[in-house]
Tab-separated table of C-alpha atoms and ligand atoms in Angstrom:
chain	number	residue	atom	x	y	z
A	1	UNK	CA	-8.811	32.593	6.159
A	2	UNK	CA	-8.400	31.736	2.144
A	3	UNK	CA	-6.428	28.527	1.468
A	4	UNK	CA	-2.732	28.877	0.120
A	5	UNK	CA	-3.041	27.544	-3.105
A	6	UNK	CA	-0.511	25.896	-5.262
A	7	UNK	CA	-0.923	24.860	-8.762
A	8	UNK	CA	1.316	21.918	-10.032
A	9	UNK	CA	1.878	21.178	-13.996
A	10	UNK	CA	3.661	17.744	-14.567
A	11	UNK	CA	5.671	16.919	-17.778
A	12	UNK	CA	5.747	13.503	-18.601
A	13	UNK	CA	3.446	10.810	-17.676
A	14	UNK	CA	4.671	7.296	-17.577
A	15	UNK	CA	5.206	5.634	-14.061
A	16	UNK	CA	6.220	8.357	-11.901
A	17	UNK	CA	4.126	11.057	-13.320
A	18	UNK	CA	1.303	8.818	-13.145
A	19	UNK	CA	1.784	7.876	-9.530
A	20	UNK	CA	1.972	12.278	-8.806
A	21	UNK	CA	-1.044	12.645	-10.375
A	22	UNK	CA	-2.313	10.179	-8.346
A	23	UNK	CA	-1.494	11.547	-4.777
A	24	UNK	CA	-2.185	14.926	-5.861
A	25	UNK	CA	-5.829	13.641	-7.028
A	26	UNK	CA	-6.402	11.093	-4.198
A	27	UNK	CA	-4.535	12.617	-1.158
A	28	UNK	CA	-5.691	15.915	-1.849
A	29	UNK	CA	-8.068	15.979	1.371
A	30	UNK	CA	-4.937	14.282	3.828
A	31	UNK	CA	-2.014	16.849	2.372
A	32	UNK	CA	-4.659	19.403	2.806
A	33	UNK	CA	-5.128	18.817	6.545
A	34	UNK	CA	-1.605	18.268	7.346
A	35	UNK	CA	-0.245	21.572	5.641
A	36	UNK	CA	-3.054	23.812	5.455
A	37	UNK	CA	-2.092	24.371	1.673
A	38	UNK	CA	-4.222	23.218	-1.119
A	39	UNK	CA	-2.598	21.410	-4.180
A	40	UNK	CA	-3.787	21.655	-6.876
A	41	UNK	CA	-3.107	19.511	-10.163
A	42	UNK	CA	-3.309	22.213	-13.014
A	43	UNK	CA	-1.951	20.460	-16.198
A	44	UNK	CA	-0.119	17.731	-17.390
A	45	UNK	CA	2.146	17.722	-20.304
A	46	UNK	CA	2.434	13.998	-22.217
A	47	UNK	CA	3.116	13.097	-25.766
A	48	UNK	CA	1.137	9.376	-25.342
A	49	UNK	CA	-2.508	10.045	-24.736
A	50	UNK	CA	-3.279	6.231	-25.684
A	51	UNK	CA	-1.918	4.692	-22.519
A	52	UNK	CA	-4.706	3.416	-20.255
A	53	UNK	CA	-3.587	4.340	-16.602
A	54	UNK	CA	-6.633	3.850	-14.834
A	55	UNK	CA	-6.640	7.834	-13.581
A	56	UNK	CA	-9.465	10.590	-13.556
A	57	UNK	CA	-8.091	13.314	-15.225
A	58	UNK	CA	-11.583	15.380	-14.620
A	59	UNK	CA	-10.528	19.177	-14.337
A	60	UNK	CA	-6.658	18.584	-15.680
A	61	UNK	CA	-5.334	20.351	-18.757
A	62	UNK	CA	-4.129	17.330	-20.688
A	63	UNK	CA	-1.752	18.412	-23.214
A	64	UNK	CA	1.366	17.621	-25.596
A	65	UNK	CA	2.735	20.665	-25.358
A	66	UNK	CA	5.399	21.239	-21.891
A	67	UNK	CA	5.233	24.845	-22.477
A	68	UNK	CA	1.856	25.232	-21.528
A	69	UNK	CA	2.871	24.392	-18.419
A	70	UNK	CA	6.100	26.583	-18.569
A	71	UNK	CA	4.410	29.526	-19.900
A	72	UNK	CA	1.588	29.291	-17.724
A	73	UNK	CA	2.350	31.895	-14.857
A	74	UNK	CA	-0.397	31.018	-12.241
A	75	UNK	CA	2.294	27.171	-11.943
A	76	UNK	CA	4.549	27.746	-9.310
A	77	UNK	CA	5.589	24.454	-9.385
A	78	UNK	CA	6.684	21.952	-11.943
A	79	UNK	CA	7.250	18.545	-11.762
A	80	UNK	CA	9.736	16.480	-14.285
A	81	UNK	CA	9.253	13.098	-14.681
A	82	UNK	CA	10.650	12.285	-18.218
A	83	UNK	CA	13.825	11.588	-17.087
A	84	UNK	CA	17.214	11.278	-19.323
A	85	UNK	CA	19.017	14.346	-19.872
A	86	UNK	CA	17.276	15.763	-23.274
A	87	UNK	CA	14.671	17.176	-23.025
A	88	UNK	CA	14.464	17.094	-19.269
A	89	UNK	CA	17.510	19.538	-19.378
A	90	UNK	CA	15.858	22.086	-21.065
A	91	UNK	CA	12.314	21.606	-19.502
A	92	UNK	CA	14.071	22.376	-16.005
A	93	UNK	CA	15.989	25.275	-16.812
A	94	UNK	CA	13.397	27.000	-18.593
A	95	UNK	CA	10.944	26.249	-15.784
A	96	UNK	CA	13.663	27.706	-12.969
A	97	UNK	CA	13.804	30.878	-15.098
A	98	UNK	CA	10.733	31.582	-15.539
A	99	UNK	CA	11.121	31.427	-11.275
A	100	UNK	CA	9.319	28.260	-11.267
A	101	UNK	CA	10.398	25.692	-8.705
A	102	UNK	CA	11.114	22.534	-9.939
A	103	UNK	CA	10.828	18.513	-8.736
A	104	UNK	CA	12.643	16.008	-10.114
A	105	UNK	CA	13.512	12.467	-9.790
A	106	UNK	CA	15.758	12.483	-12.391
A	107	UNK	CA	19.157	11.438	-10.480
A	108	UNK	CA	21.208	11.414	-13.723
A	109	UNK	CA	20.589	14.842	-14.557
A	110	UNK	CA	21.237	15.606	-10.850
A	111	UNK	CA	24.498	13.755	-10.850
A	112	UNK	CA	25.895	15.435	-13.740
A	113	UNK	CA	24.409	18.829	-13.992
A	114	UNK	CA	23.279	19.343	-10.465
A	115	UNK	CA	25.612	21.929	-9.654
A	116	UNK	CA	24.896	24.402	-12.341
A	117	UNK	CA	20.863	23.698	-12.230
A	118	UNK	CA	21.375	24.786	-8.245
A	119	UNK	CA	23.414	27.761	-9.409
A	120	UNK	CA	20.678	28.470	-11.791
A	121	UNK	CA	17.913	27.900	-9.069
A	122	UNK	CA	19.600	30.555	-6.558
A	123	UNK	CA	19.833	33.023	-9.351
A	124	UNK	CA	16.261	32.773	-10.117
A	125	UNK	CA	14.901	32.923	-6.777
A	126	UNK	CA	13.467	29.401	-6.655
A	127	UNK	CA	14.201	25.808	-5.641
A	128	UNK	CA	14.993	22.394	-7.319
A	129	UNK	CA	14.035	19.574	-5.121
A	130	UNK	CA	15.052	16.016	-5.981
A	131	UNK	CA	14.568	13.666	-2.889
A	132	UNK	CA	13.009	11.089	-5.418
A	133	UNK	CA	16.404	10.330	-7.253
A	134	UNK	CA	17.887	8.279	-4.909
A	135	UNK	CA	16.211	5.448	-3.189
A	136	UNK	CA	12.537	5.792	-4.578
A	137	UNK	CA	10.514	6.321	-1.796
A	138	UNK	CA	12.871	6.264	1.204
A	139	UNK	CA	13.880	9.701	2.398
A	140	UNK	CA	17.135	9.499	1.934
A	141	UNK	CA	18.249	13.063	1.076
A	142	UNK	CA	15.969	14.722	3.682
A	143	UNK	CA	17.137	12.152	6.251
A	144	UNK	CA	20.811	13.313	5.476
A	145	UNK	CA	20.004	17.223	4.809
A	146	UNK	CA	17.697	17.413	8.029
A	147	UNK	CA	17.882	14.135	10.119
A	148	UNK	CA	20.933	13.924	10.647
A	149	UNK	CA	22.044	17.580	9.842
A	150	UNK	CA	23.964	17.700	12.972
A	151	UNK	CA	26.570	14.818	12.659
A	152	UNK	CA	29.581	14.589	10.545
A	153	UNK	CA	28.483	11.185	8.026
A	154	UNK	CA	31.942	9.011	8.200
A	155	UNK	CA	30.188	6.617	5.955
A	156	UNK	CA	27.958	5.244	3.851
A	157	UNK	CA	26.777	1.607	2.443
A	158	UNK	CA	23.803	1.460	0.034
A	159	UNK	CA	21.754	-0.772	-2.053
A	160	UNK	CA	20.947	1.790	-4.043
A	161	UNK	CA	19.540	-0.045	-7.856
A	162	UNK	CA	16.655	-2.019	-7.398
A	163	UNK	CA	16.906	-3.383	-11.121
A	164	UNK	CA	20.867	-5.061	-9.939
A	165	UNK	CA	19.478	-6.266	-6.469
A	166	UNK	CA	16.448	-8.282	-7.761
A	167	UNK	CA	18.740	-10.028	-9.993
A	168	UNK	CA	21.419	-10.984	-7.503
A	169	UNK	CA	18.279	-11.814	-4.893
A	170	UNK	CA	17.029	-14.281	-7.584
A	171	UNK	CA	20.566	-15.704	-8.658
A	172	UNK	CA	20.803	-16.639	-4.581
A	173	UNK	CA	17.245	-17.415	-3.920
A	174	UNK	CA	16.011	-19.765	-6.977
A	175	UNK	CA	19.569	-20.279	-8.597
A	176	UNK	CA	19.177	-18.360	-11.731
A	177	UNK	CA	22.287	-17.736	-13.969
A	178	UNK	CA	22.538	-13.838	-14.950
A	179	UNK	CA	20.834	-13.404	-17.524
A	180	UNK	CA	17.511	-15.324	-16.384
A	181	UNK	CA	17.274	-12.973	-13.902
A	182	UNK	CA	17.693	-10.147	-15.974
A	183	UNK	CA	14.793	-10.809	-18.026
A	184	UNK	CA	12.465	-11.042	-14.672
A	185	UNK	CA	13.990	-7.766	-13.490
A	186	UNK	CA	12.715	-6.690	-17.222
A	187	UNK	CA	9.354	-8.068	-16.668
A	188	UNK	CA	8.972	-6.742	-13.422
A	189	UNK	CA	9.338	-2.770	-14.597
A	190	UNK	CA	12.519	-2.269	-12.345
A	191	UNK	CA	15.121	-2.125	-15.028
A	192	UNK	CA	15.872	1.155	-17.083
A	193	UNK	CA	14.496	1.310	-20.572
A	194	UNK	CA	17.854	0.563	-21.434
A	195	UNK	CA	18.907	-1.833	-19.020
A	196	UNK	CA	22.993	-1.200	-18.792
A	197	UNK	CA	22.985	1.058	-16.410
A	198	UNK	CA	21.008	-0.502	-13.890
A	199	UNK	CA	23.645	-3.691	-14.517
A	200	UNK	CA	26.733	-1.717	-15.199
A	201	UNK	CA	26.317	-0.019	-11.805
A	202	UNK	CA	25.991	3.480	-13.522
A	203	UNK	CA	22.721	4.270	-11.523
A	204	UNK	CA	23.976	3.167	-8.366
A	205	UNK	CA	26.856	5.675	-9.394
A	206	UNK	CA	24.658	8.442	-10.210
A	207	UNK	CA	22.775	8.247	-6.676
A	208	UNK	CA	26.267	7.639	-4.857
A	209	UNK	CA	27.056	10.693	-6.416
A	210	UNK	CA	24.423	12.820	-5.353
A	211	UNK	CA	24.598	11.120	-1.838
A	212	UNK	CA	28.073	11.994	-1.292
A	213	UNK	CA	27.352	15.287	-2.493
A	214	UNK	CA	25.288	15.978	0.243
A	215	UNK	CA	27.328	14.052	3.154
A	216	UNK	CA	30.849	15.950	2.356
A	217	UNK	CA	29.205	19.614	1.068
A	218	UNK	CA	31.296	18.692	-1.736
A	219	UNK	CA	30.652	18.934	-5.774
A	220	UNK	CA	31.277	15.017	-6.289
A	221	UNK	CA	32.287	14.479	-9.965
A	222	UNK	CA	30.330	11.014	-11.486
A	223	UNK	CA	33.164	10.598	-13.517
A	224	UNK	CA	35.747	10.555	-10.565
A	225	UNK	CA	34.013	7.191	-9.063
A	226	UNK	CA	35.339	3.818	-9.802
A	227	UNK	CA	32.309	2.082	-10.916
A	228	UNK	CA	32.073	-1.718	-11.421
A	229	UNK	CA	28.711	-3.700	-12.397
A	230	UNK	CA	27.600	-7.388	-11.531
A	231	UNK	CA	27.429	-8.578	-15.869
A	232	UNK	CA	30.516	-10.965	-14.907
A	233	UNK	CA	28.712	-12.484	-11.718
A	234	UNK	CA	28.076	-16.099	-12.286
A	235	UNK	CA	25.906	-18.538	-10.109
A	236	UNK	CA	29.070	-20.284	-9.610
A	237	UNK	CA	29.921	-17.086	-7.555
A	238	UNK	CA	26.953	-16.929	-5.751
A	239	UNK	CA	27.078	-20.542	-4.408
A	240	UNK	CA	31.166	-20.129	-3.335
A	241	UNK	CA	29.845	-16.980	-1.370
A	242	UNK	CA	26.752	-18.668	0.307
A	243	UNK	CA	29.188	-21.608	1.154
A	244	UNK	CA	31.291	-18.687	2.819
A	245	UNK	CA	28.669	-17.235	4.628
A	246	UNK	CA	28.429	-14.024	2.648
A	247	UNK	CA	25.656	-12.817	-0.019
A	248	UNK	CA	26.985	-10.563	-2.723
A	249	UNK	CA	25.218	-6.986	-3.271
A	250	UNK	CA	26.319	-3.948	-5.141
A	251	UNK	CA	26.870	-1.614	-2.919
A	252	UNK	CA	27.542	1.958	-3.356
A	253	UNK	CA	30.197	2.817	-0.855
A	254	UNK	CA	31.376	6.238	0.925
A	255	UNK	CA	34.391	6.314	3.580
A	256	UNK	CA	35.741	9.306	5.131
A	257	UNK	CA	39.182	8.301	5.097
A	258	UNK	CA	42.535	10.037	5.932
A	259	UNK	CA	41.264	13.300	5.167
A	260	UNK	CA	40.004	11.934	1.738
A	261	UNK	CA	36.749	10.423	0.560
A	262	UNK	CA	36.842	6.704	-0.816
A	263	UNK	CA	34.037	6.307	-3.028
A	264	UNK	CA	32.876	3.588	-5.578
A	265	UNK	CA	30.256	1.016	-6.685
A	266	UNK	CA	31.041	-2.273	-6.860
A	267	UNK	CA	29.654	-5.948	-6.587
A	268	UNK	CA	30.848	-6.749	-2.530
A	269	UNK	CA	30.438	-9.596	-0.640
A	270	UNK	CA	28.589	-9.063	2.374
A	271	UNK	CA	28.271	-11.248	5.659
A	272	UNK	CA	25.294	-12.570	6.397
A	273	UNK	CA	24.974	-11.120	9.679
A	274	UNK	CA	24.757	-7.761	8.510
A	275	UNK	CA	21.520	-5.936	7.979
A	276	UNK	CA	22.334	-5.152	4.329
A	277	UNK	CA	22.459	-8.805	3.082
A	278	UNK	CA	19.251	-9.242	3.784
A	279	UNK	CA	17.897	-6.115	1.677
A	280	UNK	CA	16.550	-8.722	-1.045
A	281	UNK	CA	14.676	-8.353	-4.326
A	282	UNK	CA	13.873	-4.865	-5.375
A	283	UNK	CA	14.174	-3.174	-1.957
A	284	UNK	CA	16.844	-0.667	-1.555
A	285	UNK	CA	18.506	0.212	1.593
A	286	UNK	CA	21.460	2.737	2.874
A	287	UNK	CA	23.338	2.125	5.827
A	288	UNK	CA	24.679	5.463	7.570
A	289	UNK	CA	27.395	6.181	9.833
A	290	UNK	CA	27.082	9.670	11.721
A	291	UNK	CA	29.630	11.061	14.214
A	292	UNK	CA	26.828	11.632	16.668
A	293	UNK	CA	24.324	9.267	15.935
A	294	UNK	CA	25.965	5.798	15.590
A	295	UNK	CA	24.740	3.655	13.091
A	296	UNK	CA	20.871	3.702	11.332
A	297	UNK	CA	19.649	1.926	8.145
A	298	UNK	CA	17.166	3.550	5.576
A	299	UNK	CA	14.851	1.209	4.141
A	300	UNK	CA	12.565	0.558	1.638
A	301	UNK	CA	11.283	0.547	-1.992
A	302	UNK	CA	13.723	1.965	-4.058
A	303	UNK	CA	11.252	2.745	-7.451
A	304	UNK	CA	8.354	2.082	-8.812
A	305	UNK	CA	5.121	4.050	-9.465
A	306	UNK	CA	3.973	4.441	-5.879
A	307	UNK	CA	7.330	5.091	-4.115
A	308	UNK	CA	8.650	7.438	-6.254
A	309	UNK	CA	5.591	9.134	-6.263
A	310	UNK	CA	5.565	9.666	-2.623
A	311	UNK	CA	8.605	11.115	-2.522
A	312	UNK	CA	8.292	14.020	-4.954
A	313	UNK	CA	4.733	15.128	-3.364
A	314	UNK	CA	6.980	15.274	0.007
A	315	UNK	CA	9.090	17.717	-2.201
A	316	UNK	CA	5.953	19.637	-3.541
A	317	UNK	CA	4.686	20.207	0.085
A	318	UNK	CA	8.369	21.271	1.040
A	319	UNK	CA	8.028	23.423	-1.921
A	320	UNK	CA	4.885	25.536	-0.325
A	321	UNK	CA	6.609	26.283	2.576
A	322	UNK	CA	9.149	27.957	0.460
A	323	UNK	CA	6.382	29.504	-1.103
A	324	UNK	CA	3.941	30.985	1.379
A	325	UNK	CA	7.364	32.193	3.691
A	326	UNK	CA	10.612	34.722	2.755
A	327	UNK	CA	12.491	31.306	2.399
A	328	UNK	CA	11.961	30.908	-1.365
A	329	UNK	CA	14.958	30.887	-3.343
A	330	UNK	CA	17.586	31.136	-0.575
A	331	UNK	CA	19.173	28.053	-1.788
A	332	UNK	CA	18.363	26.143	1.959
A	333	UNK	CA	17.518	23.562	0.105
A	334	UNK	CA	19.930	22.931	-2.371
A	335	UNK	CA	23.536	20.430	-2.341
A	336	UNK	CA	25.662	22.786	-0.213
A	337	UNK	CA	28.801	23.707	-1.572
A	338	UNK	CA	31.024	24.523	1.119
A	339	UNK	CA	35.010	22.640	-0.223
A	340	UNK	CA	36.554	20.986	-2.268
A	341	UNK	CA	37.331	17.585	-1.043
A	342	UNK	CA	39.920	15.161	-1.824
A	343	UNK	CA	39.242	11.784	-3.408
A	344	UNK	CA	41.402	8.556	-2.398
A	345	UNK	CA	42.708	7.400	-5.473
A	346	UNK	CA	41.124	3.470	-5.907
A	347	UNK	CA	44.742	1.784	-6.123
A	348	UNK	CA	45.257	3.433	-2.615
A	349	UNK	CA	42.238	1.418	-0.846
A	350	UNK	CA	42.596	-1.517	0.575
A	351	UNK	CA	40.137	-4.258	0.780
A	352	UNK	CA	39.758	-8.392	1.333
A	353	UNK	CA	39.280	-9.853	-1.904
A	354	UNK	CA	37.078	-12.839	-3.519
A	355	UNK	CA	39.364	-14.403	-6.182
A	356	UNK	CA	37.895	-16.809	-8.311
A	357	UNK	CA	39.973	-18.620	-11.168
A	358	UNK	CA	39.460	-21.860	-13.751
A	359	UNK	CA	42.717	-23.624	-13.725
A	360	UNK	CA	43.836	-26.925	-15.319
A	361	UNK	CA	44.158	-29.442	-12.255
A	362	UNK	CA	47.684	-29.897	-12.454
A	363	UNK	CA	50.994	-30.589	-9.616
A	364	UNK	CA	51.806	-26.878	-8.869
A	365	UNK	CA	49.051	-24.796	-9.560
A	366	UNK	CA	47.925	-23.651	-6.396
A	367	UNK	CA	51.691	-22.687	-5.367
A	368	UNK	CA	52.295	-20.861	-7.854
A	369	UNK	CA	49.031	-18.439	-7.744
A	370	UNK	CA	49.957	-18.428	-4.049
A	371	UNK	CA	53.510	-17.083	-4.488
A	372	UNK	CA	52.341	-14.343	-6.811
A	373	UNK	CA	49.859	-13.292	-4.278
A	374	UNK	CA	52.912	-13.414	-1.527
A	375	UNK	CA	55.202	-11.171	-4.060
A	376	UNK	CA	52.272	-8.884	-4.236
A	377	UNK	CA	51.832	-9.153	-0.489
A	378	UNK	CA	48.934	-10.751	-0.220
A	379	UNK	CA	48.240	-13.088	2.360
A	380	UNK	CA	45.483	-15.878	1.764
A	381	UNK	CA	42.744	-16.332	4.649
A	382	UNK	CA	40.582	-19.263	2.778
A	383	UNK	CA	40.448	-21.483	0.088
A	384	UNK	CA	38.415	-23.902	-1.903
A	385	UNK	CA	38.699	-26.074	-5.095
A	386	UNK	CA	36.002	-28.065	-6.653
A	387	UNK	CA	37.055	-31.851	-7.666
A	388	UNK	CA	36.535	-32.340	-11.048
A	389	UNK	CA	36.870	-36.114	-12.508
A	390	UNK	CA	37.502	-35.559	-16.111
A	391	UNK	CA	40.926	-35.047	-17.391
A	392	UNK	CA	41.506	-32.099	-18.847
A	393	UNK	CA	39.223	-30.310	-17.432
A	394	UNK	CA	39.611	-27.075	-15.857
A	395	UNK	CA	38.116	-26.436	-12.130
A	396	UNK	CA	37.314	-23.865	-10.302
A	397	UNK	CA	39.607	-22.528	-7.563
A	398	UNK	CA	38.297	-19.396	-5.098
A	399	UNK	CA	40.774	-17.330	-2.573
A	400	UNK	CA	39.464	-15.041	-0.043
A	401	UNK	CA	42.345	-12.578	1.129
A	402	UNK	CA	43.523	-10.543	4.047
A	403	UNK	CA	43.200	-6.868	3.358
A	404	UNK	CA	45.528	-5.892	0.528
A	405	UNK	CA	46.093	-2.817	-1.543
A	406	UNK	CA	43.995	-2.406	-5.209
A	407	UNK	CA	47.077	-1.341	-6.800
A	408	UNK	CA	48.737	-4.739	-5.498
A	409	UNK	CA	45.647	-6.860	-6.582
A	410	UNK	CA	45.510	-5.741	-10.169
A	411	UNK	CA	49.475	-6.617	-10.425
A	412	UNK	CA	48.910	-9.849	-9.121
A	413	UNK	CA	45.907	-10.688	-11.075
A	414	UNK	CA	47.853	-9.140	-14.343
A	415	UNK	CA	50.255	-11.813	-13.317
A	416	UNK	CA	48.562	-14.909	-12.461
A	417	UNK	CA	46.430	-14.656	-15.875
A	418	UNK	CA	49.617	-14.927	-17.481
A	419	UNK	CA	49.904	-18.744	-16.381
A	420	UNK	CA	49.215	-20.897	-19.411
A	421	UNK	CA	47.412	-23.135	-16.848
A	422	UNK	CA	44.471	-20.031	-16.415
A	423	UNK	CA	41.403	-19.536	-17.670
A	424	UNK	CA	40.952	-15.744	-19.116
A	425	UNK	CA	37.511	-15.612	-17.536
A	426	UNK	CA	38.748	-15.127	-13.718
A	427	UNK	CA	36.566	-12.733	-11.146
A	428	UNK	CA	37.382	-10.622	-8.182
A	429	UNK	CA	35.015	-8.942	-5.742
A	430	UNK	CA	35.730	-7.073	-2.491
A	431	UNK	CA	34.709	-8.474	0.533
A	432	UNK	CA	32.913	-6.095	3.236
B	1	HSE	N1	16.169	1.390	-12.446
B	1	HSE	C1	16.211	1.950	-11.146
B	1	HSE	C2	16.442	0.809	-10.165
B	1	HSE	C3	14.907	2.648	-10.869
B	1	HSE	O1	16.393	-0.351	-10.575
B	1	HSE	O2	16.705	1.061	-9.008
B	1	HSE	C4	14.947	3.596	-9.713
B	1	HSE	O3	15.926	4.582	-9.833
């Protein structure tokens, strides 16, 4: 019987696109005898032809020009690995309506336009597959949409920005102040291009996004997450945490609460007995809750050349199937929409806090940031000062609450920052 044949085209070839070609190339034999199906690497669309990537390009269009991929009818499938919105944007909806289906990695352009690319998808009679956008080359999204199709997902913890987690691991491991660790990050090839939104927690947002997306059969708006990076994280923080037996992460959180969804991204401290705080360097990992299934971590490297890589060819072979069966284009594969769901408002969740304040070390201090956390309701479960032996100086105090409400926590700290006594440049994390 003749081989099923499918012909990829690939726009844009820095990291990702690179590490496609490669599988395509050098797996061609394995994906071959596991699907029956033979891939085949048609073209490749890249403006930088000067880049040495070490990759035999024998029998590959090599052009500038995406629309010889677009306009090219034998492609069924395109891959887009530019990433950013423009001109990804318009690469993938041309592509879908000229009833090519797409692969992407691109988890911004997911988190923000998902819903209408889908839309356009169904229309066309093709698919958009993305399992690469969120956490590299851990199946994630296919663990969710298939794995554990059957359950209800009543939450969701994930180290989901490799870029954010490197620096923390490095600020706990070899006692690096912020930005230190930043520049390894940059070194290393985890961060963004433009760094903020690895540090701001916007990428971490983006993926939460999509995640929850998929876990509620909801259209999660980015812009409806409270988002909160680790910039303001100082060693000083790390050591009070280690001292507490906690190591802090940014975790991307979902909660099926009260009806509602509690979702956010935030810089948390985590005990060290759970599996998470030990998810160090660039590694990524998402803890999930189903109603059936109990507890199970996803692990593994969240980006890079290799991982990412091996994630969008498992989308390509997923792809085929659509292809070679009456499944194309029935939208199986896409976010399902099913209702609209109800986010908790963040002043309505309650958490235990990490305060952490410079004060002048002076008779009174300590009751009166006390008694503004007792107005507020809050109830103190530990705290430390460091002695300092200079006069004048101001030391560092940290609080760990009880669980309080957000709303009560931001009127307290309004309040205690108005004490002549405190330092402007005061911190508070959530505790998990
Ligand atoms: N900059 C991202 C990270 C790359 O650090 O996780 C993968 O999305």
């Amino acid at each position: 019987m003749e081989k099923k044949q499918v012909y990829v085209g690939i726009i844009g070839l820095g990291t990702v696109g690179t590490g496609v070609a490669r599988i395509l190339l050098e797996q061609k034999e394995l994906l071959e005898t596991r699907t029956s199906v033979s891939f085949n690497l048609k073209t490749i669309a890249e403006l930088d032809w000067n880049t040495e990537r070490d990759l035999d390009l024998t029998g590959v269009k090599c052009t500038t020009d995406a629309e010889e991929i677009l306009n090219d009818p034998e492609i069924n499938v395109v891959v887009e690995t530019i990433g950013g919105y423009q001109p990804a944007f318009g690469f993938i909806t041309k592509a879908l309506q000229k009833h090519k289906h797409v692969v992407t990695a691109n988890k911004a352009l997911i988190a923000t336009h998902g819903h209408e690319l889908f839309q356009m998808a169904l229309e066309n009679g093709v698919n958009l597959l993305f399992e690469a956008s969120v956490g590299g080359g851990i199946p994630i999204i296919k663990g969710l949409k298939e794995g554990l199709i059957a359950n209800n997902i009543e939450s969701m913890f994930g180290i989901l920005n490799g870029t954010s987690n490197y620096i923390l691991t490095r600020m706990h491991q070899d006692g690096l102040e912020f930005t230190d660790a930043l520049k390894g990050a940059q070194e290393k090839g985890f961060a963004e291009a433009d760094p903020t939104l690895d540090i701001s927690g916007g990428d971490a947002a983006h993926k939460l996004t999509i995640l929850s997306s998929i876990a509620s059969n909801s259209f999660v708006k980015y812009e409806s997450l409270y988002v909160e990076g680790i910039t303001d994280i100082t060693k000083l923080d790390i050591d009070f945490a280690k001292s507490f037996g906690y190591t802090i992460k940014l975790l991307a959180i979902y909660r099926r609460v009260n009806g509602g969804l509690d979702l956010r991204v935030h810089p948390t401290l985590v005990e060290n007995k759970h599996l998470l705080s030990a998810v160090s360097n660039e590694l990524n990992a998402i803890f999930v809750r189903g109603d059936f299934v109990g507890n199970t971590m996803f692990y593994g490297p969240g980006a890079g050349e290799r991982p990412t890589a091996s994630a969008i060819v498992s989308d390509i072979v997923d792809l085929s199937d659509d292809l070679f069966s009456d499944s194309a284009g029935n939208g199986r594969r896409a976010i399902k929409i099913a209702a609209d769901v109800k986010l908790i408002p963040f002043d309505e969740i309650t958490n235990r806090f990490y305060l952490r304040f410079f004060t002048r070390d002076i008779p009174g201090v300590l009751t009166k940031i006390s008694g503004v956390l007792a107005e507020h309701d809050i109830s103190i479960s530990s705290m430390v000062q460091l002695e300092t032996h200079e006069k004048d100086n101001y030391v560092p105090i940290v609080l760990l609450t009880h669980e309080a409400l957000e709303k009560s926590m931001k009127h307290a700290m309004q309040k205690i920052l108005e004490f002549d006594f405190v330092k402007e440049n005061c911190l508070r994390l959530r505790i998990f």
